[in-house]
Short mmCIF file of C-alpha atoms and ligand atoms in Angstrom, two decimals:
data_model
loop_
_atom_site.label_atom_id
_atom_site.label_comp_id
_atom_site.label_asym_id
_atom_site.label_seq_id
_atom_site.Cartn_x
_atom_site.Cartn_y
_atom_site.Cartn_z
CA UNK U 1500 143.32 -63.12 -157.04
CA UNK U 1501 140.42 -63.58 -154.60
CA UNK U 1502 139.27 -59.82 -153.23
CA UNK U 1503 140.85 -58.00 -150.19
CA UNK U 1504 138.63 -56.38 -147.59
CA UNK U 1505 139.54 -54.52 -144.49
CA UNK U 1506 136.01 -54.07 -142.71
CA UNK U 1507 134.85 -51.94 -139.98
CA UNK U 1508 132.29 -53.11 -137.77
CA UNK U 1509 131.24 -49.74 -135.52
CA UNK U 1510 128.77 -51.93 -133.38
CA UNK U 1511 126.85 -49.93 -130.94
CA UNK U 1512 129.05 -46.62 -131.12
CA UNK U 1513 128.57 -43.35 -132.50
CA UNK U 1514 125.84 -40.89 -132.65
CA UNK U 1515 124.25 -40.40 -136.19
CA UNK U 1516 126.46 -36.80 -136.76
CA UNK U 1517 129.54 -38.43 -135.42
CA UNK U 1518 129.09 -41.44 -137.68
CA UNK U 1519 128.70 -38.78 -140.78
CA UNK U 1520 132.11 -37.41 -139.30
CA UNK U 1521 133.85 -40.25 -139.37
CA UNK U 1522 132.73 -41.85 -142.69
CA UNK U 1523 133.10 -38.90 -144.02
CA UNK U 1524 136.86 -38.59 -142.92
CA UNK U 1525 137.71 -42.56 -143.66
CA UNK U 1526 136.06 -42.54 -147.11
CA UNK U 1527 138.59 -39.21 -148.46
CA UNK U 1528 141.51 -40.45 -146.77
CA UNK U 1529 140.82 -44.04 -148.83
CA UNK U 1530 140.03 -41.80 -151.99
CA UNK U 1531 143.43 -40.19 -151.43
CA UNK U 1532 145.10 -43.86 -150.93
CA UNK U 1533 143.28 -45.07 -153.72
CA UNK U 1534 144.38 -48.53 -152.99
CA UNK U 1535 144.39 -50.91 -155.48
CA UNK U 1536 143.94 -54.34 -153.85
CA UNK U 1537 141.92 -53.58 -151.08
CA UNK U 1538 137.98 -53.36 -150.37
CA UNK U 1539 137.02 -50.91 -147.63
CA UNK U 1540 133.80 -51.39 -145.91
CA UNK U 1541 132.11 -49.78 -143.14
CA UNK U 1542 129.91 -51.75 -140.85
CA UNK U 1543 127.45 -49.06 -139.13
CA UNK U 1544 124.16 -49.03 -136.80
CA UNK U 1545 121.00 -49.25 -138.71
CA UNK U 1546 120.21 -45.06 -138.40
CA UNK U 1547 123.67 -44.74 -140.45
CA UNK U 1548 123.73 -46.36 -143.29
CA UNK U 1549 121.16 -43.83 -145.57
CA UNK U 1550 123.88 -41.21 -144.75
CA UNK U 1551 126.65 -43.04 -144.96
CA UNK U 1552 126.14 -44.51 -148.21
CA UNK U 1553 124.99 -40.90 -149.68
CA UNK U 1554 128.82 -39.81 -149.12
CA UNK U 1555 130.41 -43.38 -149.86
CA UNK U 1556 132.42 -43.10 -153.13
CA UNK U 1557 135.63 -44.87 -152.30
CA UNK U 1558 134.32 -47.28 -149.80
CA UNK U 1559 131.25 -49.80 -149.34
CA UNK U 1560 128.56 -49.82 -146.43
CA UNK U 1561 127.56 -52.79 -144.30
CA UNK U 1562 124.78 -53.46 -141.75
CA UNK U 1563 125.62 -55.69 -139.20
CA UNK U 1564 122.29 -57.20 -138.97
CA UNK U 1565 119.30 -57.86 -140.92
CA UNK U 1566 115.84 -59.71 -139.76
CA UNK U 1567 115.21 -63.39 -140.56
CA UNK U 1568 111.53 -62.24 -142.18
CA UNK U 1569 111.02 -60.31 -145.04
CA UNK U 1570 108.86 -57.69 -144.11
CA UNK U 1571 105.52 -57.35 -142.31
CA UNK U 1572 104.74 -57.19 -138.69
CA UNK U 1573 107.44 -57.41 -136.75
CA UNK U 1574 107.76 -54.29 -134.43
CA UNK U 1575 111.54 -53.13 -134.22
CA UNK U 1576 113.05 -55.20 -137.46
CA UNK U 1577 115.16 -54.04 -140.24
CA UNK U 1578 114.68 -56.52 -143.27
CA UNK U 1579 117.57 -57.12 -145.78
CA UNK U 1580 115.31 -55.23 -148.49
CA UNK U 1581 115.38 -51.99 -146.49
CA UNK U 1582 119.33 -52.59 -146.20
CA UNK U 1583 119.53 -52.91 -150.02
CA UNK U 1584 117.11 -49.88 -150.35
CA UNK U 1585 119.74 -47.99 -148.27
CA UNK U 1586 122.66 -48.69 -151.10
CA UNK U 1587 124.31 -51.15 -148.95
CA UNK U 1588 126.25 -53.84 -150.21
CA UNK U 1589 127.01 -56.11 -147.64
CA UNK U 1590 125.03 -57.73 -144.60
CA UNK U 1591 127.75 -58.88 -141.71
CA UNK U 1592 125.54 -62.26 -140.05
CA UNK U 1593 126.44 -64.15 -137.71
CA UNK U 1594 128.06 -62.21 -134.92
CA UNK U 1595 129.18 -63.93 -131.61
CA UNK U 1596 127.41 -60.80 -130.08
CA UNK U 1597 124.45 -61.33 -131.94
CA UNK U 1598 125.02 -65.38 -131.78
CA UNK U 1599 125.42 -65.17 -127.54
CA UNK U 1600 123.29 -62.07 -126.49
CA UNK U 1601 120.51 -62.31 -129.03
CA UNK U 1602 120.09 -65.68 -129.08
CA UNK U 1603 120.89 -66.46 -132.64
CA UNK U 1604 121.21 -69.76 -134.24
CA UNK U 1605 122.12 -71.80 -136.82
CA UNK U 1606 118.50 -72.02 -137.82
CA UNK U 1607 117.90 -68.37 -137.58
CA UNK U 1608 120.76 -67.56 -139.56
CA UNK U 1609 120.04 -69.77 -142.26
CA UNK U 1610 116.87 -67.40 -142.63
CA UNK U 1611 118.97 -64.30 -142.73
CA UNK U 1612 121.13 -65.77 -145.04
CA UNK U 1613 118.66 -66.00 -147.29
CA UNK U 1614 116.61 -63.05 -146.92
CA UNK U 1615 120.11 -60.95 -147.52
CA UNK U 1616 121.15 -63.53 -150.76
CA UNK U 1617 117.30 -62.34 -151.56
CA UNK U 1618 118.26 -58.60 -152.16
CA UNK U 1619 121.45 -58.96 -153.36
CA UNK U 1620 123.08 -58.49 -150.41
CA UNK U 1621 126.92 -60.19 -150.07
CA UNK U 1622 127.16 -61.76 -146.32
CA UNK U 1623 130.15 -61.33 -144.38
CA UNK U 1624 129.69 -64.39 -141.66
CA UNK U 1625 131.25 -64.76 -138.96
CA UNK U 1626 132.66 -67.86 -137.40
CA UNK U 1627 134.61 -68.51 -134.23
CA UNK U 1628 135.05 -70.46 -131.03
CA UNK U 1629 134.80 -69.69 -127.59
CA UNK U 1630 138.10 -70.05 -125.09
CA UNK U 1631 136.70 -73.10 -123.55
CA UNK U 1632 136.38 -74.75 -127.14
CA UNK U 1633 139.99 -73.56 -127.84
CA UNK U 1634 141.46 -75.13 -124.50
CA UNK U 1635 139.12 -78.32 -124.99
CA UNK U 1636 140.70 -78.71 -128.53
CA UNK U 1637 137.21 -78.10 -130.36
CA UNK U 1638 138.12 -75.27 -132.24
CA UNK U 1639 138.22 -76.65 -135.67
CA UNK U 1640 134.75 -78.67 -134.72
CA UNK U 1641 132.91 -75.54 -133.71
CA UNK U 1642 133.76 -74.02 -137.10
CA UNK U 1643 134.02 -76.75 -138.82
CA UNK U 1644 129.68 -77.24 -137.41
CA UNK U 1645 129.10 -73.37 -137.99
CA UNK U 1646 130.05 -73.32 -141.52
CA UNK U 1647 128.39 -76.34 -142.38
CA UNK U 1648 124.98 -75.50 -140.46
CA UNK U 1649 124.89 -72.07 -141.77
CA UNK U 1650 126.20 -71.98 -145.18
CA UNK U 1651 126.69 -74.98 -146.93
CA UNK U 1652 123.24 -75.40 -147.72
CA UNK U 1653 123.84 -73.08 -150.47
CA UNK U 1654 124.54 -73.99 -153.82
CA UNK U 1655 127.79 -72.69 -155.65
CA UNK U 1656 126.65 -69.23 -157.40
CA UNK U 1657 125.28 -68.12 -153.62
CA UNK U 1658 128.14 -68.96 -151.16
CA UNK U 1659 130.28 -67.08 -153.81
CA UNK U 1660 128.15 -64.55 -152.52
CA UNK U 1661 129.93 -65.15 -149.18
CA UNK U 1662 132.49 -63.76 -147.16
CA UNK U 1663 133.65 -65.31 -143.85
CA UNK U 1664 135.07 -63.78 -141.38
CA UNK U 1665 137.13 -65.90 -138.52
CA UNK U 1666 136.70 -64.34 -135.14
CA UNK U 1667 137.82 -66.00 -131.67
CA UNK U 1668 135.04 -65.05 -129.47
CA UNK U 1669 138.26 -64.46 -126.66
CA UNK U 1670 139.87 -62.27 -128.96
CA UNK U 1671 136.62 -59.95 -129.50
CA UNK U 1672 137.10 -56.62 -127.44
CA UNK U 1673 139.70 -58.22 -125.14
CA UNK U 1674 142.93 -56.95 -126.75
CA UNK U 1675 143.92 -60.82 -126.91
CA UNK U 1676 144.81 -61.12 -130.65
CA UNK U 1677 144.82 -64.58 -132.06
CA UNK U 1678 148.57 -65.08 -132.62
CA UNK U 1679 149.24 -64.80 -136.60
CA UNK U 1680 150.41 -69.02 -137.00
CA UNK U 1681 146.69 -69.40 -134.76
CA UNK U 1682 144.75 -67.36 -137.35
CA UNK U 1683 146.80 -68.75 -140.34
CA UNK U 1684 145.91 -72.18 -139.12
CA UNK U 1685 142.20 -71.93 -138.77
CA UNK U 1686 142.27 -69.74 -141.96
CA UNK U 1687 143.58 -72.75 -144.11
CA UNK U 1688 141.60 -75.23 -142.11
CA UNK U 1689 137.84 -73.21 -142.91
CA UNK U 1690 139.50 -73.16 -146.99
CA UNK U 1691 140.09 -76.57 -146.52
CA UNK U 1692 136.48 -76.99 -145.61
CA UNK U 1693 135.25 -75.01 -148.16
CA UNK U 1694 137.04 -76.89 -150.81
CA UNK U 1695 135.41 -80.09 -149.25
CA UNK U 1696 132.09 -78.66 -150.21
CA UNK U 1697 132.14 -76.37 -153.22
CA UNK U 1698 135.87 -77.93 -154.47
CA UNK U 1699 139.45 -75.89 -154.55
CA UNK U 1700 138.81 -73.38 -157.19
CA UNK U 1701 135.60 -71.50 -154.72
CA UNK U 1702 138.06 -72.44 -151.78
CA UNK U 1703 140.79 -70.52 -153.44
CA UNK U 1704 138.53 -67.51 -154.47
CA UNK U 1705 136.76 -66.98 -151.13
CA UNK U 1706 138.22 -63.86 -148.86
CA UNK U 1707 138.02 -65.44 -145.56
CA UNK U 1708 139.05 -62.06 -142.97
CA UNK U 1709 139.91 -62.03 -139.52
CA UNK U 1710 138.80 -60.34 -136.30
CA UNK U 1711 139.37 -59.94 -132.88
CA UNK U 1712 141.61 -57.05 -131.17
CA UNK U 1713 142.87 -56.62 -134.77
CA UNK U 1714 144.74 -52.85 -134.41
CA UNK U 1715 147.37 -50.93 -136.04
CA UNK U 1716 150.18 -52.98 -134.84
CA UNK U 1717 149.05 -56.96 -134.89
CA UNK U 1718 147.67 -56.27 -138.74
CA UNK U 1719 150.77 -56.39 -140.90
CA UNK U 1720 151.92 -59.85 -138.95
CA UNK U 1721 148.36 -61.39 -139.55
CA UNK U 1722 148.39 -59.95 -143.02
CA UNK U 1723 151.34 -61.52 -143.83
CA UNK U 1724 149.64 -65.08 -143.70
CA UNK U 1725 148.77 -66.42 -146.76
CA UNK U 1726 145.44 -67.67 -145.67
CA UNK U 1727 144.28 -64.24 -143.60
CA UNK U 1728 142.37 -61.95 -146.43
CA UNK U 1729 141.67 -59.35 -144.72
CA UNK U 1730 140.14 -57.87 -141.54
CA UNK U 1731 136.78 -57.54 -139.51
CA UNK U 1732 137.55 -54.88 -137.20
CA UNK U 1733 135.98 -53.36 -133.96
CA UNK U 1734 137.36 -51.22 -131.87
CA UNK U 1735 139.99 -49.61 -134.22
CA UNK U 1736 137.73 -48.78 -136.61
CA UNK U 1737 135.96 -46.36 -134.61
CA UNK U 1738 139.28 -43.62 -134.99
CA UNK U 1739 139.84 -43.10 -138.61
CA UNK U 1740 143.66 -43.15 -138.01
CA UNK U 1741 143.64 -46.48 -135.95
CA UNK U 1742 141.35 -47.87 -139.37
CA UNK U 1743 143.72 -46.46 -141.74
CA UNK U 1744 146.95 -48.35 -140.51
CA UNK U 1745 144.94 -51.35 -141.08
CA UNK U 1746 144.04 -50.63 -144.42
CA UNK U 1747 147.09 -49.42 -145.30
CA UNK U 1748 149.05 -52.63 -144.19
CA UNK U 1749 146.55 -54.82 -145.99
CA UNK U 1750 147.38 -52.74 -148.85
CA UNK U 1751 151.00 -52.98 -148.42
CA UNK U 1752 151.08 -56.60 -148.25
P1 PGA Q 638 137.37 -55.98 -131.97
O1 PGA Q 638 136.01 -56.54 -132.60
O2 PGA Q 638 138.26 -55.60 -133.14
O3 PGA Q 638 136.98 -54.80 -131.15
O4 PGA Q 638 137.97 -57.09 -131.16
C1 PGA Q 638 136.00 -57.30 -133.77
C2 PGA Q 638 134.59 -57.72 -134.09
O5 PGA Q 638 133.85 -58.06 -133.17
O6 PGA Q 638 134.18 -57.72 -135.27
#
């Protein structure tokens, strides 16, 4: 059975003590759960993730962000090997925060891809379409362009490597949840894609997660889809309790 993740993605929030506080509280209350199908991961700023992974024992750590060069002069950057010096395990790329404010492209993320595959980082990469590509009937052609242009360059062994995450740029931080036969559908259609490239059997063992306004309530319907692996969540992963119900109702599924 491919591999369940609920993942947090804190963004821009929390001070470095607050973060402690709430990976702290997350990562005991998933040691008590113990859950057996279920990957937790934390996606935190930069400044977190020495800390964070120190007291990690039931859960994994995530950056959200790594540089496209390796190391060197580059005032400001954080390179994939410092993220793997930290005792992180996964690398979330490909942001529509990072893809519309920051400027990044296919091109550029074809460079983080590899600098992350590099030091044995796994990639959670995110896909998704803007509302005008939804209402124009592009959807499936912006993801369709997003997964080829960014991943399928790779050969087998490395886009094992790879977790993608389906996230409707007008469900991010808008409290507009894709409905769960919306989510299902893209789900199958990116597997369906993958099997095109790498065949059914890495298809059928790739998590593919979704985000967008994902909470306590909406989770259990999306889980319930046969194509939705998991979760990439924002907002409710910032309260421990919020996070919890979600893991506990991929769990439960
Ligand atoms: P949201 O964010 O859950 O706050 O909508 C999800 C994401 O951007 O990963």
């Amino acid at each position: 059975m491919r591999k369940r993740i609920v993942a947090g993605n804190w963004k821009m929030n929390k001070t470095l003590q607050e973060g402690i506080e709430l990976a702290k509280e997350v990562n005991n209350r998933v040691k008590a759960l113990a859950p057996q199908h279920t990957q937790v991961i934390v996606g935190t700023p930069f400044i977190h993730l020495a800390e964070v992974n120190k007291l990690a024992d039931a859960i994994a750590v995530s950056a959200q962000n790594c540089a496209t060069e390796a190391s060197g002069a580059y005032t400001g950057e954080v390179s994939a090997a410092m993220i793997a010096s930290a005792g992180c395990r996964y690398v979330i790329l490909g942001h529509s925060e990072r893809r519309s404010y920051y400027g990044e492209t296919d091109e550029i993320l074809v460079k983080k891809v590899a600098r992350a595959l590099e030091n044995g980082l796994d990639i959670i990469f995110c896909v998704g379409e803007v509302l005008a590509d939804r209402e124009a009937g592009k959807h499936f052609d912006i993801v369709k362009s997003q997964l080829e242009n960014g991943l399928f360059h790779l050969d087998a062994a490395s886009f094992a490597r790879i977790v993608v995450a389906y996230e409707p740029v007008w469900a991010i931080g808008t409290g507009k949840t894709a409905t769960s036969t919306q989510a299902e559908e893209m789900h199958a259609f990116i597997r369906q894609t993958i099997a095109g490239r790498y065949g059914k059997e890495a298809a059928t063992a790739t998590t593919i997660l979704y985000g967008g306004s994902c909470n306590a309530k909406n989770a259990d319907e999306l889980f319930s889809q046969p194509d939705v692996d998991g979760g990439l969540i924002g907002g409710a992963s910032l309260k421990a309790d919020d996070f919890l119900a979600i893991i506990n109702a991929r769990e439960n599924h």
